[in-house]
mmCIF file of C-alpha atoms and ligand atoms in Angstrom:
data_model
loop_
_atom_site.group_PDB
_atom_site.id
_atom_site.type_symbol
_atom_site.label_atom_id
_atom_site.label_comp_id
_atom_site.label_asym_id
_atom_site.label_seq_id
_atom_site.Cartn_x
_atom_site.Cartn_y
_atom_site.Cartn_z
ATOM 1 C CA UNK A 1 19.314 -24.240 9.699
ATOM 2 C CA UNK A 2 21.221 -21.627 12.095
ATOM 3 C CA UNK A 3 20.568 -17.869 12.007
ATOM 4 C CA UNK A 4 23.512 -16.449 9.647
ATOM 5 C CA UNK A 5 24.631 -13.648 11.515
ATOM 6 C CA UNK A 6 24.640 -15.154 14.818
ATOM 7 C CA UNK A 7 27.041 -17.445 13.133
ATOM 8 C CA UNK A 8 29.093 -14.356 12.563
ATOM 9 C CA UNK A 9 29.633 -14.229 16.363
ATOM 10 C CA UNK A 10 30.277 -17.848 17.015
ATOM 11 C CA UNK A 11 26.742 -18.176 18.721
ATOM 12 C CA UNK A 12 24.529 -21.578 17.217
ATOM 13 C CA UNK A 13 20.780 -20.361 17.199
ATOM 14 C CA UNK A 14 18.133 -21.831 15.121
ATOM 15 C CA UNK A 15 16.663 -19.626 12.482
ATOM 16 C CA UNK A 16 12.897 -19.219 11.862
ATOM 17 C CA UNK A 17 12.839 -17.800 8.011
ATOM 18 C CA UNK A 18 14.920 -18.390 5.014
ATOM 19 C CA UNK A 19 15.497 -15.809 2.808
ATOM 20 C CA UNK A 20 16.674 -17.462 -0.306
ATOM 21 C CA UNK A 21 17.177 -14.443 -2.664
ATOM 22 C CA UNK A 22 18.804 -12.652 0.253
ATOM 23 C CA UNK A 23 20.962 -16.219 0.669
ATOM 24 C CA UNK A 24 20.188 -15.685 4.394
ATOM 25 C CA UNK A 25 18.449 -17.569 7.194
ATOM 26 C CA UNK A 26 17.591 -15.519 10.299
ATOM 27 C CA UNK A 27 16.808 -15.675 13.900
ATOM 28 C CA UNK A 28 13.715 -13.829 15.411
ATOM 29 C CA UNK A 29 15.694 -10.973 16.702
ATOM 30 C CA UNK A 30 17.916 -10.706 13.464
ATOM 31 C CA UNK A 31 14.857 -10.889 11.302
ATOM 32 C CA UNK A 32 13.082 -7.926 13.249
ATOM 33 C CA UNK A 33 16.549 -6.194 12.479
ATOM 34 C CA UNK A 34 16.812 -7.179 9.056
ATOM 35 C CA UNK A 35 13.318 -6.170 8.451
ATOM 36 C CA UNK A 36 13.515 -2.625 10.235
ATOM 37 C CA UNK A 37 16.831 -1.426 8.987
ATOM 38 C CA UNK A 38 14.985 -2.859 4.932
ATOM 39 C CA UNK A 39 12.068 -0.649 5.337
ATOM 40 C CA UNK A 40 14.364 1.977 6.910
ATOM 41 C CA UNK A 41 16.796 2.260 3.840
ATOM 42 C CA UNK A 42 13.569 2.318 1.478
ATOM 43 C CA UNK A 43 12.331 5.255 3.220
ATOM 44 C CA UNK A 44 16.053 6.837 2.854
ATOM 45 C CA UNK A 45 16.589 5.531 -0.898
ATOM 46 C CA UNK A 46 13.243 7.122 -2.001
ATOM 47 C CA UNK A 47 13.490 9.865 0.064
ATOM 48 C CA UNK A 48 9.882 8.854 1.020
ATOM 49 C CA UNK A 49 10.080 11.366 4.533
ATOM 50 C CA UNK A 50 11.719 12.498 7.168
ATOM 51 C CA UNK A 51 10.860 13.028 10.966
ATOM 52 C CA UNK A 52 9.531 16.217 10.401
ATOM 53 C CA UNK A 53 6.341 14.770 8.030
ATOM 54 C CA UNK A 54 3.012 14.206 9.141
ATOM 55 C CA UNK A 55 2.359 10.887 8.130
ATOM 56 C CA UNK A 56 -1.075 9.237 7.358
ATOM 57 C CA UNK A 57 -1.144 5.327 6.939
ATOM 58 C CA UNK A 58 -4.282 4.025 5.244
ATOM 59 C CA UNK A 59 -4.419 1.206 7.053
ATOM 60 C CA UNK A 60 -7.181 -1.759 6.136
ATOM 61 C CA UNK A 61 -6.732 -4.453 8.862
ATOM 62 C CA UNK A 62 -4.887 -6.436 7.128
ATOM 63 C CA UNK A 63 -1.430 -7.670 7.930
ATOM 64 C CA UNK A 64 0.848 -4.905 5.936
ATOM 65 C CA UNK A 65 -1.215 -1.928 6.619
ATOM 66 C CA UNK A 66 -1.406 -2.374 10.646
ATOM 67 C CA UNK A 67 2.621 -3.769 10.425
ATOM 68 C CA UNK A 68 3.625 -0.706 8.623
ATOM 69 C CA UNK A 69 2.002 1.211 11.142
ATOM 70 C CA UNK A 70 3.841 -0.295 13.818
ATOM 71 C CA UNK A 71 6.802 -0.110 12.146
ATOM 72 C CA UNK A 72 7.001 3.378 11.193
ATOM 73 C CA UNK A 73 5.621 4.893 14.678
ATOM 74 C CA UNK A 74 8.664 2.248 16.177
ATOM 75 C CA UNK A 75 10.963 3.942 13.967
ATOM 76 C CA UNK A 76 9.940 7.290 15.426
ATOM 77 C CA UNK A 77 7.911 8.647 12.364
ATOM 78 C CA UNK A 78 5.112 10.819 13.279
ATOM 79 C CA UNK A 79 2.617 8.631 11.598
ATOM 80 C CA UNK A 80 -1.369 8.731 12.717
ATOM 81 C CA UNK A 81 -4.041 6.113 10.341
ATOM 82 C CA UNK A 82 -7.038 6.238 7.957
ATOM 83 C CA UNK A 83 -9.762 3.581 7.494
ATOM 84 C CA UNK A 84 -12.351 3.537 5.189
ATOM 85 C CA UNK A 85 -15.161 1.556 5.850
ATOM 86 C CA UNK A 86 -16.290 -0.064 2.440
ATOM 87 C CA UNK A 87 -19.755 -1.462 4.062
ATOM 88 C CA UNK A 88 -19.185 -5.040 2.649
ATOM 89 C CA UNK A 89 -20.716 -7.232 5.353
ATOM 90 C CA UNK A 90 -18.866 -8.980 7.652
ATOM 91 C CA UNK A 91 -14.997 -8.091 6.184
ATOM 92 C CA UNK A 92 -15.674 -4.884 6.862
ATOM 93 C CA UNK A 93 -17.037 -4.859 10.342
ATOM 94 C CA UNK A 94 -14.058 -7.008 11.549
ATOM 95 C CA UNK A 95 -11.410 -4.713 9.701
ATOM 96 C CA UNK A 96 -12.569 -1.792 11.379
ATOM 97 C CA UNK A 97 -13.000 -3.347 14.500
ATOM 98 C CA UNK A 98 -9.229 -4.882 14.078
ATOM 99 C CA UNK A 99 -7.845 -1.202 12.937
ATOM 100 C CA UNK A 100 -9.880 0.578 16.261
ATOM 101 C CA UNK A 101 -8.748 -1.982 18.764
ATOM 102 C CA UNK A 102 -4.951 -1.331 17.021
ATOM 103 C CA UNK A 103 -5.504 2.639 17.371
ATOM 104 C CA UNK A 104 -6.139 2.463 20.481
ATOM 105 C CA UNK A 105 -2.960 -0.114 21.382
ATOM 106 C CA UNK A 106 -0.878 2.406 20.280
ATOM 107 C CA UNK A 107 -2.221 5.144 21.236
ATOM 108 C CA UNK A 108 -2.718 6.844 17.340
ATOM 109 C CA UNK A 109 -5.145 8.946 16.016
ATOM 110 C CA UNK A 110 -7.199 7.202 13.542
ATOM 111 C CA UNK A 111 -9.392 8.791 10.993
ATOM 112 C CA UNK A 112 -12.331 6.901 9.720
ATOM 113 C CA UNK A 113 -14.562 7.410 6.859
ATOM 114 C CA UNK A 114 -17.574 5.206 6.575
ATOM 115 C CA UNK A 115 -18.605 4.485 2.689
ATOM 116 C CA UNK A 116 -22.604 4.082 4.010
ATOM 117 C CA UNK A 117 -22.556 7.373 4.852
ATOM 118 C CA UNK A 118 -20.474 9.458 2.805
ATOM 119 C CA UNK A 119 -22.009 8.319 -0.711
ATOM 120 C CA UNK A 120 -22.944 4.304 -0.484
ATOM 121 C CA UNK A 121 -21.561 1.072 0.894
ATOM 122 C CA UNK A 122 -19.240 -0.967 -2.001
ATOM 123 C CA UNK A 123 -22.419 -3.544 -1.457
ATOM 124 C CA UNK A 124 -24.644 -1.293 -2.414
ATOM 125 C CA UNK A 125 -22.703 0.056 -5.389
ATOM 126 C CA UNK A 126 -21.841 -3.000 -6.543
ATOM 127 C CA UNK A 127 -25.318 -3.411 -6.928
ATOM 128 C CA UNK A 128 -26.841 -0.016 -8.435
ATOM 129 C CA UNK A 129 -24.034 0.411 -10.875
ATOM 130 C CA UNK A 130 -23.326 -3.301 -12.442
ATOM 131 C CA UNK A 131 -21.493 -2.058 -15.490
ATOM 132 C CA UNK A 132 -18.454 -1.176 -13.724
ATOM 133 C CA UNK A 133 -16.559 -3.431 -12.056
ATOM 134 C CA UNK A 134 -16.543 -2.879 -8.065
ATOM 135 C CA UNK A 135 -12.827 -2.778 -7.227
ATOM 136 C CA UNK A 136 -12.260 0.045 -9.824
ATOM 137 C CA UNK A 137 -15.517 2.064 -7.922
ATOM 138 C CA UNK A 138 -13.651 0.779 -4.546
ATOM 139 C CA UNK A 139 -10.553 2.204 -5.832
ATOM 140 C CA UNK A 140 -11.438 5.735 -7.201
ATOM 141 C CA UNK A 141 -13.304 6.141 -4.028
ATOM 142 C CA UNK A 142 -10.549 5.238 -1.850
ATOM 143 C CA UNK A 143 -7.920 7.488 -3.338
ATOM 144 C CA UNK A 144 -10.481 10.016 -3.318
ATOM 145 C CA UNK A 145 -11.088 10.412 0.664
ATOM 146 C CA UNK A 146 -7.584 9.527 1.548
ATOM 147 C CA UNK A 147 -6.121 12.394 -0.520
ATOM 148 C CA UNK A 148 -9.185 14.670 0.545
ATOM 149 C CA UNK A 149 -8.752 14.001 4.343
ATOM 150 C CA UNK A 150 -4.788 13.800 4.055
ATOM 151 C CA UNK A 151 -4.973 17.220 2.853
ATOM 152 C CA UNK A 152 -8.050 18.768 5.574
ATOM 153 C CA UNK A 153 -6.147 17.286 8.567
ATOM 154 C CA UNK A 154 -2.484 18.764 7.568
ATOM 155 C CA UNK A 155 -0.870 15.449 6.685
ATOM 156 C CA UNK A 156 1.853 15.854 3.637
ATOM 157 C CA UNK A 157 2.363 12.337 2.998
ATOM 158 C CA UNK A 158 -0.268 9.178 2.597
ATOM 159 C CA UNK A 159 2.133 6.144 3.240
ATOM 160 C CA UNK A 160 0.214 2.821 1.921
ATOM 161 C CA UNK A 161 0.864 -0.855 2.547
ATOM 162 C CA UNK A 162 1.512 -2.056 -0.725
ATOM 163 C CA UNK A 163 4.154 -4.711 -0.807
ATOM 164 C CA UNK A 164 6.647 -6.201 -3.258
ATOM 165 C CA UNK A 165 4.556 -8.672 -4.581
ATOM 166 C CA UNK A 166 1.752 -6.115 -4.992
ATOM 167 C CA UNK A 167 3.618 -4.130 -6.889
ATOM 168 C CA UNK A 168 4.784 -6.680 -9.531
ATOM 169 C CA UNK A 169 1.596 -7.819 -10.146
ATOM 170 C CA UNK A 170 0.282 -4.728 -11.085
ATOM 171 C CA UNK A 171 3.841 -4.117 -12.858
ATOM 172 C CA UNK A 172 3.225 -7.493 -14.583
ATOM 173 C CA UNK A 173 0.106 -6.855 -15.392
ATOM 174 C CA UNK A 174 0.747 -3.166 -17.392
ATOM 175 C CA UNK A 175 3.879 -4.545 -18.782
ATOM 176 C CA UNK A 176 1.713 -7.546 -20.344
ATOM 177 C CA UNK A 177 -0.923 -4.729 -21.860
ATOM 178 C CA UNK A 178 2.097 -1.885 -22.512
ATOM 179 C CA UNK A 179 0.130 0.192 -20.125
ATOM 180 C CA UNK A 180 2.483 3.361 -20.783
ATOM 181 C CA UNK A 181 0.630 5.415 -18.496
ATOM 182 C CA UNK A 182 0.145 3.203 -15.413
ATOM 183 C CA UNK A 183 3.889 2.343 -15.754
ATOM 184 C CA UNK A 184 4.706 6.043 -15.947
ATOM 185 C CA UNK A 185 3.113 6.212 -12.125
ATOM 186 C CA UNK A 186 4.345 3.053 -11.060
ATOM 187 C CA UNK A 187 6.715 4.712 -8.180
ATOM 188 C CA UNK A 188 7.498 4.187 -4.634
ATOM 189 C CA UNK A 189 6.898 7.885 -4.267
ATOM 190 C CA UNK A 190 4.677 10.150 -5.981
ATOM 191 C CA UNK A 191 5.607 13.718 -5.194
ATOM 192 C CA UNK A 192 3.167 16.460 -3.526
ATOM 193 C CA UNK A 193 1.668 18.527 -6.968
ATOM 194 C CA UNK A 194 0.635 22.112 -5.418
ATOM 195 C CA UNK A 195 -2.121 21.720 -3.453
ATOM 196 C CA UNK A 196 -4.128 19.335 -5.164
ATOM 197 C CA UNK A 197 -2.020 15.594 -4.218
ATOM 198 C CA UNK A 198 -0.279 15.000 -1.259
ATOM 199 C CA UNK A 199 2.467 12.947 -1.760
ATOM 200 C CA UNK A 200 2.051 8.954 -1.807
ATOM 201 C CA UNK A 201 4.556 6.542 -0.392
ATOM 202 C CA UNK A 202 4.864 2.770 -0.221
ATOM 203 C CA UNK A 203 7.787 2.202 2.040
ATOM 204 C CA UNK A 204 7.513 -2.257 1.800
ATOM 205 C CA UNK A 205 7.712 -1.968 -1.823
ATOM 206 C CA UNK A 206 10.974 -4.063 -1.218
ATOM 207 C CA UNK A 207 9.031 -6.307 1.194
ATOM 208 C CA UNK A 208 7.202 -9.363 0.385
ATOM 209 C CA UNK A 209 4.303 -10.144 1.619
ATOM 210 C CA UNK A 210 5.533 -13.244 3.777
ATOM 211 C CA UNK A 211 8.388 -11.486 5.149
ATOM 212 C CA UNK A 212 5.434 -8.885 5.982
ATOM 213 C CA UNK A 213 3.489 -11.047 7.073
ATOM 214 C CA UNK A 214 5.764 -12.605 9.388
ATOM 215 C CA UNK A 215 6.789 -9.120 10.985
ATOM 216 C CA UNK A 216 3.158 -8.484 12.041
ATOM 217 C CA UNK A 217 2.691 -11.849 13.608
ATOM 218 C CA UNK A 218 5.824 -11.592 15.856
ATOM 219 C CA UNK A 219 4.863 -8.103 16.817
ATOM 220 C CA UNK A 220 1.780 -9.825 18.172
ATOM 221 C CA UNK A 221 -0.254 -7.062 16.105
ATOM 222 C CA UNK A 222 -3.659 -8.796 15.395
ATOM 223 C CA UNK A 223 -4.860 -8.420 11.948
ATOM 224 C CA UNK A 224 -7.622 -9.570 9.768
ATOM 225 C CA UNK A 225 -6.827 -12.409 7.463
ATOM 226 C CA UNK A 226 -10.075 -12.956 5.256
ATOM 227 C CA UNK A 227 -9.056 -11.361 1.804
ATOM 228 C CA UNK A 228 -11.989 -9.208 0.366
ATOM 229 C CA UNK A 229 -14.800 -11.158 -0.746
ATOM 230 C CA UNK A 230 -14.807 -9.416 -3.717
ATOM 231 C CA UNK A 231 -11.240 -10.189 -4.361
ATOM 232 C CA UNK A 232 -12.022 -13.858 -5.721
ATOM 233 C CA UNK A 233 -10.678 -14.024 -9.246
ATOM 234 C CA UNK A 234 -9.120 -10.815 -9.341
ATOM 235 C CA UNK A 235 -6.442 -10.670 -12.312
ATOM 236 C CA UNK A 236 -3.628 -9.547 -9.899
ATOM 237 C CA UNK A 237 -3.968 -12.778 -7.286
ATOM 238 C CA UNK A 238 -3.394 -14.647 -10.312
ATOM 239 C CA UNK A 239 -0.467 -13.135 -11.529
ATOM 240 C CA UNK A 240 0.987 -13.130 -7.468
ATOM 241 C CA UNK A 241 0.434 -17.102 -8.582
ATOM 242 C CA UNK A 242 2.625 -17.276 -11.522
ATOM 243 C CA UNK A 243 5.596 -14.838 -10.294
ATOM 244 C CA UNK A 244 5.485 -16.716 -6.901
ATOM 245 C CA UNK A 245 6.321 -20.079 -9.192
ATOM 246 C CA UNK A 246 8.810 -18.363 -11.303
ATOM 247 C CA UNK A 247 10.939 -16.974 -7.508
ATOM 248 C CA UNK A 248 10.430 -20.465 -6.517
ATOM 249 C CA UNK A 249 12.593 -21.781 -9.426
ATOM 250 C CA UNK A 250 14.499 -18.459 -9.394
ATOM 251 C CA UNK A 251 14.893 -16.940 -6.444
ATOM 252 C CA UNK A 252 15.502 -13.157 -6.086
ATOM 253 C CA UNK A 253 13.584 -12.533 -9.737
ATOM 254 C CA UNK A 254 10.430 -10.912 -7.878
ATOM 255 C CA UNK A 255 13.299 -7.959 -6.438
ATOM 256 C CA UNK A 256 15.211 -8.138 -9.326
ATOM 257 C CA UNK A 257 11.716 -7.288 -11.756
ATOM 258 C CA UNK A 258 10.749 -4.350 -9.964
ATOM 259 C CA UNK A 259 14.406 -3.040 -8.791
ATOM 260 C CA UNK A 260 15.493 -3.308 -12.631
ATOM 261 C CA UNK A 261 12.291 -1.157 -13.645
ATOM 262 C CA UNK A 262 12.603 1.330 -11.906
ATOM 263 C CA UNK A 263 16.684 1.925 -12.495
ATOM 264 C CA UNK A 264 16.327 1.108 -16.283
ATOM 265 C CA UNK A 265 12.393 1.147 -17.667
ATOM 266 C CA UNK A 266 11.151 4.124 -15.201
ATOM 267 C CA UNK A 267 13.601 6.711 -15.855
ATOM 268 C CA UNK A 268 12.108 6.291 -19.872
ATOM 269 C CA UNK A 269 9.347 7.038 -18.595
ATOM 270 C CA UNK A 270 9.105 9.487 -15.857
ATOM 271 C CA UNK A 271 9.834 12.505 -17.845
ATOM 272 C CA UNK A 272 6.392 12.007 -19.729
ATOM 273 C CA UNK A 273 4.236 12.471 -15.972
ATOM 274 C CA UNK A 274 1.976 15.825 -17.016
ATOM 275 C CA UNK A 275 -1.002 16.406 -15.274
ATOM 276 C CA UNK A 276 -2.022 18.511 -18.184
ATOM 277 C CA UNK A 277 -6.102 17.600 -17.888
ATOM 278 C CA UNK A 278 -6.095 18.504 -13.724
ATOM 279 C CA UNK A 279 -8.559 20.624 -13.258
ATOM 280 C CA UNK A 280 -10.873 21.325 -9.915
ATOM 281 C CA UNK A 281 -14.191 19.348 -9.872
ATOM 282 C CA UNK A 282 -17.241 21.815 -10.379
ATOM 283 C CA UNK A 283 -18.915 20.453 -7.351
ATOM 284 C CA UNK A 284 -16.644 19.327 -4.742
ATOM 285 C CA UNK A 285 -13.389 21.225 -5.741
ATOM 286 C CA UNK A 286 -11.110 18.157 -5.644
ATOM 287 C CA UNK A 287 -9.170 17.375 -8.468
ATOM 288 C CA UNK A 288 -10.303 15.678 -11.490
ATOM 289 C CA UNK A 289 -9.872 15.283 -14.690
ATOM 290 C CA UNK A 290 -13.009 16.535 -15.682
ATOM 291 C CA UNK A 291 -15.733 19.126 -15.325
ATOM 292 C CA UNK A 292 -17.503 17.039 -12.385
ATOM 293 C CA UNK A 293 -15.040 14.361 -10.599
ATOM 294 C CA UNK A 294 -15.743 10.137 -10.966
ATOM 295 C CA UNK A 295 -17.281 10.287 -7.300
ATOM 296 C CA UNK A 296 -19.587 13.268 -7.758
ATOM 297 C CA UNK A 297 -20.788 11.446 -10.820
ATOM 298 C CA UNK A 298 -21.277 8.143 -8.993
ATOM 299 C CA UNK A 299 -23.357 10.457 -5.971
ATOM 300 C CA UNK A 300 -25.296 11.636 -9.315
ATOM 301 C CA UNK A 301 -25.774 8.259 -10.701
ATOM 302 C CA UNK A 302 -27.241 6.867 -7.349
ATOM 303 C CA UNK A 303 -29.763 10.170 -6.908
ATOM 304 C CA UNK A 304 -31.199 9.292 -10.266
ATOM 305 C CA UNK A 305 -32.151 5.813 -9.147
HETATM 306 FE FE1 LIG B 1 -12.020 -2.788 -2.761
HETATM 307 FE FE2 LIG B 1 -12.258 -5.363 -2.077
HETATM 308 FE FE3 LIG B 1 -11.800 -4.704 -4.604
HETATM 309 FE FE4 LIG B 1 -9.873 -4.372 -2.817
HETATM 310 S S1 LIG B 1 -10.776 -6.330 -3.466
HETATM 311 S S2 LIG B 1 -10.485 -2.898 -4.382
HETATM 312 S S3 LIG B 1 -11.081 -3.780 -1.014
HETATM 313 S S4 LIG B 1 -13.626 -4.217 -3.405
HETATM 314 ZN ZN1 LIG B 2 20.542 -14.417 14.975
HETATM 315 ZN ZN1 LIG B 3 -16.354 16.091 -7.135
#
């Protein structure tokens, strides 16, 4: 198979990806292209930011966070990182290790908050508080800190890693339960609301994760590539399963899904966003939905242990 557009120009080179919904095979240095100039136009189509933003990646470790990183400091986006260290054993030690070491490469400020010591490693929650389940404690507590530390270190946008077939899993997903209200936020850009959100960006949400994937490696960026151990059975790695088999037989459905929601499903919905409940929490004046926010409860819950 021969790179398409080095075809173009009468030169034979082998490719080194196919890109069957894109009906294109590529050579190294096209793909890098390809791949720059996609993430590029997403940030333009969305209008996600501009050169002027101060950017703040929350980057993991993993292979899209620490690529979109890269990719967005190559494109000359004034973009510095976040970590949060979830305390869960060994993952967690090597991601932060993985996101320092990448700091440091390219020369970035990097933010860290460590779980262990703000309120309680996701370990140790997942422990004290067994009726909920620990991703959905992992993920109020994430979104928590980033927004909180976005906002105390003058940063207007939080750009995250989530990828194409991310996001139609979780689209999948809320379609399957009518989820009106997750599909109402289900946007490559949230906007800025007064001084309570900063505004939230996902500039691969037209990537997939193995054109991602491939990116990082051939930037030589080293990443971690244990999933979380307490990812095992989630709901969404099993829908990534079943859409990956239906693009197999189909290809370009995965783009097609999420491009066709949000032209024709999203603008339905978008007009019903209110943040009527918003209020400030009581105790540590970030917003919430109610009197006392979901992590000062959980720092509550764990006192009266
Ligand atoms: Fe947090 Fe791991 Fe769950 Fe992801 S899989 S939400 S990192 S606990
Ligand atoms: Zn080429
Ligand atoms: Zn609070």
């Amino acid at each position: 198979m021969n790179c398409k557009i080095c075809k173009t120009k009468g030169i034979k080179k082998n490719a080194i990806v196919n890109l069957p919904s894109y009906n294109l095979s590529l050579c190294k240095e096209h793909f890098i292209e390809w791949f720059e100039r996609r993430v590029q136009n997403t940030i333009k189509d969305f209008q996600m930011f501009t050169k002027e933003d101060r950017i703040l990646v929350a980057v993991s470790g993993g292979k899209d966070s620490l690529g979109l990183w890269f990719v967005l400091n190559k494109l000359g986006y004034n973009a510095d990182g976040i970590h949060i260290d979830l305390g869960i054993n060994d993952y967690s030690k090597k991601s932060r290790e993985y996101v320092e070491e990448f700091a440091k490469k390219i020369e970035r400020k990097l933010y860290i908050v460590d779980l262990s010591t703000e309120i309680a490693s996701i370990s140790i929650l997942k422990e004290k508080i067994p009726n909920k389940p620990p991703c959905s404690i992992c993920g109020i507590i994430k979104r928590y800190y980033m927004n909180k530390i976005s906002k105390k270190e003058g940063y207007n946008t939080l750009a995250t890693g989530h990828n194409l077939d991310d996001e139609i899993s979780v689209l999948f997903g809320n379609i399957l339960n009518w989820n009106l209200d997750y599909l109402s936020k289900q946007y490559p850009i949230l906007k800025e609301y007064e001084n309570i959100f900063v505004r939230k960006v996902k500039p691969y949400c037209r990537i997939t994760e193995k054109e991602s994937a491939l990116y990082t490696f051939l930037m030589g960026i080293k990443y971690i590539e244990q999933e979380c151990p307490l990812s095992t059975g989630a709901t969404s790695l099993k829908y990534k399963k079943i859409l990956g088999d239906i693009e197999e037989q189909f290809p370009g459905t995965k783009l097609r899904f999420f491009n066709n929601f949000l032209r024709k499903f999203y603008p339905l919905l978008a007009n019903k966003i209110t943040e009527e409940n918003l209020q400030r929490c009581k105790i540590c004046n970030e917003p919430s939905s109610l009197e006392i926010c979901a992590v000062c409860n959980i720092k509550m819950k764990l006192a009266k242990l």
